[in-house]
Coordinates of C-alpha atoms and ligand atoms in Angstrom, one line a residue:
X1373 CA 80.1 92.2 89.8
X1374 CA 79.9 91.2 93.4
X1375 CA 81.8 91.5 96.7
X1376 CA 82.9 88.0 97.7
X1377 CA 82.9 86.7 101.3
X1378 CA 86.5 86.6 102.7
X1379 CA 87.5 83.6 104.8
X1380 CA 89.1 84.4 108.1
X1381 CA 91.9 82.6 109.9
X1382 CA 90.5 79.3 111.2
X1383 CA 88.4 78.6 108.2
X1384 CA 89.8 75.3 106.8
X1385 CA 89.8 76.6 103.2
X1386 CA 92.8 78.9 104.0
X1387 CA 94.9 75.8 104.7
X1388 CA 94.2 74.0 101.5
X1389 CA 96.3 74.1 98.3
X1390 CA 94.6 75.5 95.2
X1391 CA 94.6 73.6 91.9
X1392 CA 95.9 74.9 88.6
X1393 CA 93.4 76.5 86.2
X1394 CA 93.3 74.6 82.8
X1395 CA 94.6 77.3 80.4
X1396 CA 91.6 76.8 78.0
X1397 CA 89.3 77.8 80.9
X1398 CA 90.9 81.2 81.4
X1399 CA 88.8 83.1 78.7
X1400 CA 85.5 81.6 79.9
X1401 CA 82.9 84.1 81.0
X1402 CA 82.5 82.5 84.4
X1403 CA 86.2 82.7 85.2
X1404 CA 86.5 86.2 83.8
X1405 CA 83.5 87.3 86.0
X1406 CA 85.1 85.6 89.0
X1407 CA 88.4 87.5 88.4
X1408 CA 86.3 90.8 88.2
X1409 CA 84.7 89.8 91.5
X1410 CA 88.1 89.2 93.1
X1411 CA 89.3 92.6 92.0
X1412 CA 86.2 94.3 93.3
X1413 CA 86.5 92.5 96.6
X1414 CA 90.2 93.4 97.0
X1415 CA 89.4 97.1 96.3
X1416 CA 86.4 97.1 98.6
X1417 CA 88.5 96.0 101.5
X1418 CA 91.6 97.9 100.5
X1419 CA 93.7 94.7 100.1
X1420 CA 97.1 94.8 98.4
X1421 CA 96.2 91.5 97.0
X1422 CA 93.7 88.7 97.2
X1423 CA 94.1 84.9 96.5
X1424 CA 91.2 82.8 95.4
X1425 CA 91.6 80.5 98.4
X1426 CA 90.6 83.5 100.6
X1427 CA 87.3 83.7 98.8
X1428 CA 86.6 80.0 99.1
X1429 CA 87.8 78.9 95.7
X1430 CA 90.6 76.4 95.3
X1431 CA 91.9 77.7 92.0
X1432 CA 95.4 79.2 91.5
X1433 CA 94.3 82.7 90.9
X1434 CA 95.5 85.9 92.7
X1435 CA 95.0 89.6 92.1
X1436 CA 97.4 92.3 93.2
X1437 CA 97.0 96.1 93.1
X1438 CA 98.4 98.9 95.3
X1439 CA 97.4 102.4 94.3
X1440 CA 97.5 104.9 97.2
X1441 CA 96.3 102.2 99.5
X1442 CA 95.0 103.5 102.9
X1443 CA 96.0 100.2 104.6
X1444 CA 99.6 100.6 103.3
X1445 CA 100.2 104.3 103.2
X1446 CA 103.9 104.1 102.7
X1447 CA 103.9 101.3 100.1
X1448 CA 104.9 101.9 96.5
X1449 CA 102.2 101.6 93.8
X1450 CA 101.7 98.3 91.9
X1451 CA 99.5 98.3 88.9
X1452 CA 96.6 95.8 88.7
X1453 CA 98.1 92.4 88.1
X1454 CA 96.2 89.1 87.7
X1455 CA 98.2 85.9 88.3
X1456 CA 96.9 82.5 87.2
X1457 CA 99.0 79.4 88.0
X1458 CA 101.9 81.4 89.3
X1459 CA 105.3 79.8 89.6
X1460 CA 107.9 81.6 91.7
X1461 CA 111.7 81.1 91.6
X1462 CA 113.8 83.1 94.0
X1463 CA 116.7 85.0 92.5
X1464 CA 118.6 85.7 95.6
X1465 CA 119.2 84.3 99.1
X1466 CA 118.7 87.8 100.5
X1467 CA 115.7 88.4 102.6
X1468 CA 114.2 91.6 104.0
X1469 CA 111.9 92.1 106.9
X1470 CA 108.7 94.1 106.3
X1471 CA 105.2 94.6 107.7
X1472 CA 102.4 92.5 106.3
X1473 CA 98.7 92.3 107.0
X1474 CA 96.1 90.0 105.5
X1475 CA 92.3 90.4 104.8
X1476 CA 91.9 86.9 106.3
X1477 CA 93.6 88.0 109.5
X1478 CA 91.8 91.3 110.1
X1479 CA 93.3 94.3 111.9
X1480 CA 96.7 92.7 112.6
X1481 CA 100.2 93.4 111.3
X1482 CA 103.4 91.5 111.7
X1483 CA 107.0 91.6 110.4
X1484 CA 107.7 88.9 107.9
X1485 CA 111.0 88.1 106.2
X1486 CA 110.7 87.7 102.4
X1487 CA 113.1 87.2 99.5
X1488 CA 113.8 90.5 97.8
X1489 CA 114.0 89.3 94.2
X1490 CA 112.1 86.6 92.3
X1491 CA 111.1 85.5 88.8
X1492 CA 107.4 85.0 88.3
X1493 CA 105.9 82.8 85.6
X1494 CA 102.1 82.9 85.3
X1495 CA 99.2 83.3 82.9
X1496 CA 97.5 86.7 82.8
X1497 CA 93.7 87.0 82.6
X1498 CA 93.9 86.9 78.7
X1499 CA 95.7 83.5 78.9
X1500 CA 99.0 85.0 77.8
X1501 CA 102.2 83.9 79.5
X1502 CA 103.7 86.3 81.9
X1503 CA 107.4 86.2 82.7
X1504 CA 108.8 88.9 84.9
X1505 CA 111.3 89.8 87.6
X1506 CA 109.8 91.4 90.7
X1507 CA 111.7 93.0 93.5
X1508 CA 111.2 94.3 97.0
X1509 CA 107.5 95.2 97.9
X1510 CA 106.1 93.7 94.7
X1511 CA 108.1 90.5 95.3
X1512 CA 106.8 90.5 98.9
X1513 CA 103.1 90.7 97.8
X1514 CA 103.7 88.0 95.2
X1515 CA 105.1 85.7 97.9
X1516 CA 102.2 86.5 100.2
X1517 CA 99.6 85.6 97.6
X1518 CA 101.5 82.6 96.2
X1519 CA 101.7 81.3 99.8
X1520 CA 97.9 81.6 100.1
X1521 CA 97.5 79.3 97.0
X1522 CA 99.6 76.7 99.0
X1523 CA 97.6 77.0 102.2
X1524 CA 100.2 79.2 103.9
X1525 CA 99.5 82.5 105.8
X1526 CA 102.0 85.2 106.7
X1527 CA 102.0 84.1 110.4
X1528 CA 103.7 80.9 109.3
X1529 CA 106.6 82.9 107.8
X1530 CA 107.2 85.1 110.8
X1531 CA 110.4 84.4 112.7
X1532 CA 108.7 85.1 116.0
X1533 CA 105.5 86.9 117.1
X1534 CA 107.1 89.7 119.0
X1535 CA 106.1 92.2 116.3
X1536 CA 102.5 91.0 116.0
X1537 CA 100.4 94.1 116.4
X1538 CA 96.8 95.2 116.3
X1539 CA 96.2 97.7 113.5
X1540 CA 95.4 100.7 115.8
X1541 CA 98.7 100.2 117.7
X1542 CA 100.5 99.7 114.4
X1543 CA 99.3 103.1 113.2
X1544 CA 100.2 104.7 116.5
X1545 CA 103.6 103.2 117.1
X1546 CA 104.9 101.6 113.9
X1547 CA 103.6 103.4 110.8
X1548 CA 106.6 104.5 108.8
X1549 CA 108.9 102.0 110.5
X1550 CA 109.4 99.6 107.6
X1551 CA 112.2 97.5 108.8
X1552 CA 113.3 96.2 112.2
X1553 CA 116.1 93.9 113.3
X1554 CA 118.5 92.9 110.5
Ligands
ZN2573 ZN1 96.7 87.4 102.9

């Protein structure tokens, strides 16, 4: 396994749309190794998720995991989830504001409105179809990662930049303040 290099804001790869993975490619050793590398990279940098575009690969793959994450100390746990070719349908018009950060935008946080409930269709890493309903923080992370696969970063989703905060100031002034406004 290997730690992959994470593209930072400004690298053109972050603004490109990823392509679907042919389902018969999912079990291949190369793709499986790449998924393992993505998981290792996400854990190394304490990400809540990582999209393949962030590690310079234009394939529709994202990994998500939150287990006592030091970067998100008040976030609920999410077991390791591998999404391939995710398709998201929102199940509500309701949006909630919450803090987000991104490994490609280091040491920053901002408040982002996200839909609170969605249906996710995807392949898992075995090639099996996944069909689930996600809510709240899990729905937020899925939206963040699905956006990456379309060349979108969380800054694009912010209503304004008044909440944009360096991580040290976030820890000092905003940790534990989950919602603002609405
Ligand atoms: Zn991100």
